[in-house]
Short mmCIF file of C-alpha atoms in Angstrom, two decimals:
data_model
loop_
_atom_site.label_atom_id
_atom_site.label_comp_id
_atom_site.label_asym_id
_atom_site.label_seq_id
_atom_site.Cartn_x
_atom_site.Cartn_y
_atom_site.Cartn_z
CA MET O 1 99.69 94.85 138.29
CA ARG O 2 103.18 93.13 136.62
CA VAL O 3 101.27 90.50 135.26
CA ALA O 4 98.10 92.27 133.99
CA TYR O 5 100.72 94.72 132.21
CA ASN O 6 102.39 91.80 130.78
CA GLU O 7 99.62 90.05 129.62
CA GLN O 8 98.25 93.31 128.25
CA MET O 9 101.61 94.23 126.21
CA ASN O 10 101.30 90.29 124.78
CA ALA O 11 97.96 91.06 123.40
CA LEU O 12 99.01 94.11 121.79
CA SER O 13 102.14 92.74 120.31
CA LYS O 14 99.86 89.91 119.00
CA ILE O 15 97.08 92.57 117.29
CA LEU O 16 100.38 93.92 115.73
CA GLY O 17 101.58 90.78 114.14
CA GLU O 18 98.26 89.77 112.67
CA MET O 19 97.75 93.18 111.34
CA ALA O 20 101.38 92.78 109.56
CA GLY O 21 100.42 89.48 108.17
CA LEU O 22 97.18 91.00 107.04
CA ALA O 23 98.55 93.82 105.38
CA GLY O 24 101.39 91.42 103.71
CA SER O 25 98.47 89.43 102.54
CA ALA O 26 96.69 92.27 101.08
CA MET O 27 99.76 93.47 99.28
CA GLU O 28 100.14 89.90 97.75
CA ARG O 29 96.73 89.88 96.37
CA ALA O 30 96.67 93.33 95.44
CA THR O 31 99.82 93.11 93.12
CA GLN O 32 97.91 89.91 91.71
CA SER O 33 94.67 91.99 91.08
CA LEU O 34 97.03 94.54 89.40
CA LEU O 35 98.99 92.00 87.32
CA GLN O 36 95.99 90.39 86.09
CA ALA O 37 93.00 92.79 86.07
CA ASP O 38 91.55 90.59 88.63
CA LEU O 39 88.41 92.03 89.92
CA SER O 40 87.32 89.78 92.42
CA LEU O 41 91.39 90.03 94.06
CA ALA O 42 90.62 93.56 94.21
CA GLU O 43 87.55 93.58 95.77
CA SER O 44 88.75 91.25 98.48
CA VAL O 45 91.43 93.62 99.25
CA ILE O 46 89.05 96.30 99.43
CA THR O 47 86.47 94.78 101.49
CA GLU O 48 88.84 92.75 103.97
CA TYR O 49 91.12 96.41 105.01
CA ASP O 50 88.39 96.84 107.25
CA GLN O 51 89.80 94.06 109.27
CA ILE O 52 93.09 95.70 109.48
CA ALA O 53 91.31 99.46 110.35
CA ALA O 54 89.47 97.42 113.16
CA LEU O 55 92.75 95.89 114.42
CA SER O 56 94.30 99.26 114.39
CA HIS O 57 91.49 100.83 116.58
CA GLN O 58 91.71 97.80 119.03
CA ALA O 59 95.42 98.19 119.24
CA GLU O 60 95.37 101.79 120.00
CA GLU O 61 92.78 101.36 122.52
CA ARG O 62 95.05 98.76 124.30
CA ALA O 63 98.01 101.04 124.18
CA PHE O 64 96.33 103.92 125.60
CA ALA O 65 94.93 101.84 128.28
CA LEU O 66 98.03 100.72 129.11
CA LEU O 67 99.38 104.31 129.61
CA ALA O 68 96.27 105.38 131.52
CA LEU O 69 96.14 102.51 133.94
CA GLN O 70 99.40 100.92 133.93
CA ALA O 71 101.34 104.63 133.96
CA PRO O 72 104.52 103.18 132.45
CA VAL O 73 107.80 104.41 133.21
CA ALA O 74 111.29 103.62 131.68
CA GLY O 75 111.50 100.63 129.39
CA ASP O 76 107.67 99.69 129.98
CA LEU O 77 106.77 103.06 128.73
CA ARG O 78 109.25 102.95 125.88
CA SER O 79 107.41 99.79 124.70
CA VAL O 80 103.89 101.13 124.86
CA VAL O 81 104.79 104.23 122.67
CA SER O 82 106.73 102.40 120.26
CA GLY O 83 103.56 100.07 120.20
CA ILE O 84 101.52 103.29 119.47
CA GLN O 85 104.00 104.13 116.61
CA ILE O 86 104.15 100.61 115.00
CA VAL O 87 100.34 100.53 115.13
CA ALA O 88 100.46 103.89 112.69
CA ASP O 89 103.01 102.06 110.40
CA VAL O 90 101.49 98.71 109.85
CA ASP O 91 97.94 100.54 109.45
CA ARG O 92 99.61 102.39 106.71
CA MET O 93 100.70 99.37 104.76
CA GLY O 94 97.62 97.91 104.59
CA ALA O 95 96.14 101.52 103.18
CA LEU O 96 98.74 101.54 100.60
CA ALA O 97 97.89 97.69 99.56
CA LEU O 98 93.96 98.91 99.48
CA HIS O 99 95.66 101.73 96.99
CA VAL O 100 96.80 99.35 94.95
CA ALA O 101 93.52 97.69 94.70
CA LYS O 102 91.76 100.54 94.07
CA ILE O 103 93.68 101.44 90.90
CA ALA O 104 93.12 97.70 89.59
CA ARG O 105 89.48 97.99 90.01
CA ARG O 106 89.27 101.52 88.58
CA ARG O 107 91.14 100.01 85.51
CA HIS O 108 88.88 97.07 85.14
CA PRO O 109 88.42 95.21 82.79
CA ASN O 110 91.75 96.87 81.16
CA HIS O 111 94.78 96.06 82.66
CA ALA O 112 96.23 99.61 84.69
CA LEU O 113 100.01 98.54 83.82
CA PRO O 114 101.34 98.68 79.90
CA GLU O 115 103.06 95.36 79.45
CA GLU O 116 106.38 96.77 79.53
CA VAL O 117 106.42 97.38 83.08
CA ASN O 118 104.81 94.27 84.66
CA GLY O 119 108.24 92.85 85.20
CA TYR O 120 108.88 95.79 87.75
CA PHE O 121 105.72 95.49 89.57
CA ALA O 122 106.00 92.01 89.94
CA GLU O 123 109.25 92.20 91.53
CA MET O 124 108.29 95.10 93.40
CA GLY O 125 105.21 93.19 94.79
CA ARG O 126 107.55 90.04 95.77
CA ILE O 127 109.82 92.35 97.90
CA ALA O 128 106.81 94.15 99.67
CA VAL O 129 105.19 90.81 100.69
CA ALA O 130 108.39 89.73 101.84
CA LEU O 131 109.09 92.84 103.94
CA GLY O 132 105.56 92.80 105.15
CA ALA O 133 106.39 88.83 106.44
CA ALA O 134 109.92 90.03 107.75
CA ALA O 135 107.95 92.90 109.88
CA GLN O 136 105.52 90.45 111.28
CA GLU O 137 108.44 88.25 112.05
CA VAL O 138 110.44 90.97 114.10
CA LEU O 139 107.09 91.97 115.82
CA ILE O 140 106.75 88.58 117.00
CA SER O 141 110.61 87.83 117.86
CA ARG O 142 111.71 91.15 119.00
CA ASP O 143 115.27 90.27 117.03
CA PRO O 144 116.97 93.83 116.71
CA GLU O 145 119.54 92.31 114.16
CA ARG O 146 116.68 90.77 111.99
CA ALA O 147 114.82 94.20 112.46
CA LEU O 148 117.92 95.97 111.19
CA ARG O 149 118.18 93.82 108.02
CA LEU O 150 114.90 95.09 106.72
CA ARG O 151 116.68 98.03 105.76
CA GLU O 152 119.27 96.06 103.46
CA GLU O 153 116.04 94.20 102.04
CA ASP O 154 114.48 97.53 101.01
CA GLU O 155 117.36 98.58 98.89
CA ALA O 156 116.03 96.43 95.88
CA MET O 157 112.58 98.52 96.36
CA ASP O 158 114.20 101.53 96.14
CA ASP O 159 116.39 100.58 92.87
CA LEU O 160 113.21 99.21 91.08
CA HIS O 161 111.41 102.51 92.01
CA ARG O 162 114.47 104.71 90.69
CA HIS O 163 114.34 102.60 87.39
CA LEU O 164 110.48 103.00 86.94
CA PHE O 165 111.19 106.83 86.44
CA THR O 166 113.51 105.85 83.43
CA VAL O 167 110.95 103.88 81.69
CA LEU O 168 108.49 106.85 82.25
CA MET O 169 110.78 109.62 81.11
CA ASP O 170 111.96 107.51 77.91
CA ARG O 171 110.94 109.37 74.96
CA ASN O 172 109.29 105.99 73.49
CA TRP O 173 106.99 105.84 75.82
CA SER O 174 103.85 105.42 73.78
CA HIS O 175 101.19 104.95 76.93
CA GLY O 176 99.92 108.54 77.18
CA VAL O 177 99.57 110.54 80.23
CA ALA O 178 96.62 108.42 82.45
CA ALA O 179 99.23 104.93 82.11
CA ALA O 180 102.12 107.33 83.40
CA VAL O 181 100.21 108.71 86.18
CA ASP O 182 99.38 105.44 87.25
CA VAL O 183 102.79 104.00 87.23
CA THR O 184 103.93 106.75 89.19
CA LEU O 185 101.58 106.54 92.03
CA LEU O 186 101.86 102.69 92.03
CA GLY O 187 105.55 102.63 91.96
CA ARG O 188 105.19 105.40 95.03
CA PHE O 189 102.60 103.04 96.98
CA TYR O 190 105.18 99.75 96.76
CA GLU O 191 107.98 102.13 98.01
CA ARG O 192 106.13 103.60 100.55
CA PHE O 193 104.61 99.99 101.77
CA ALA O 194 108.45 98.39 102.02
CA ASP O 195 109.70 102.17 103.94
CA HIS O 196 107.01 101.35 106.44
CA ALA O 197 107.99 98.10 106.96
CA VAL O 198 111.82 99.19 107.54
CA GLU O 199 110.15 101.92 109.99
CA VAL O 200 108.56 99.06 111.82
CA GLY O 201 111.59 97.33 111.94
CA ARG O 202 113.49 100.66 113.62
CA ARG O 203 110.84 100.85 116.17
CA VAL O 204 111.60 97.40 117.35
CA VAL O 205 115.35 97.93 117.53
CA PHE O 206 114.15 100.84 119.66
CA LEU O 207 111.68 98.92 121.93
CA VAL O 208 114.40 96.40 122.58
CA THR O 209 117.27 98.33 122.68
CA GLY O 210 116.37 101.91 123.54
CA THR O 211 118.36 103.30 120.75
CA LEU O 212 116.75 104.20 117.54
CA PRO O 213 118.81 103.80 114.65
CA SER O 214 120.04 107.07 112.82
CA ASP O 215 118.59 108.46 109.53
CA GLU O 216 122.15 108.73 108.53
CA ASP O 217 122.07 104.68 108.68
CA HIS O 218 118.56 104.12 107.18
CA GLU O 219 117.78 107.44 105.27
CA ILE O 220 114.21 107.03 105.82
CA ASP O 221 112.24 109.85 105.66
CA LEU O 222 108.68 109.21 106.56
CA ALA O 223 107.89 113.19 107.12
CA HIS O 224 107.18 113.38 102.94
CA GLY O 225 104.02 111.77 101.53
CA ARG O 226 101.95 108.98 103.73
#
């Protein structure tokens, strides 16, 4: 029974790592499609989201099967429950990349972004991809110290997101309401992608140590707006 449990948990961890890798790749291509008005890249992100969704379903099935068939307790139960929660976060990361690609597709052949904010989104995309790769890394390594550092790396994303609003509120903004709405939504998508990556890190810390980092330390609020 123990061998079977370990094998199933390893398979679940592998799926979660693969999902995180796909989500990071999707955000990288979604960002390129946004900055370059590249329809083919946007379409590839939209089409390939089905792969993330399928893996998410597969991971949930494995996790619930472990609960039903293995009846885990203590640390084993913590691992399974954490796995279920991580599935939701990583799936959401993929969905947020999908939202970025859909805006790029909707505005094609025009650019969705005014040129003056391209630099913001190029950097936000870089940070998001790096956080996606870090989430994949900690899912594989289960290193709690590395997992905790994701929050520090997310601070740059939060700064960029705040600065975007100063651009939007500037009286010299001349790109109209539709562009302002797109920029607001896109900024939120990148910020949420990063937040979910950080939450993966928090769950890994809980999985390994049994202690969930406090909201005072990490200031993550996933209850408002997915």
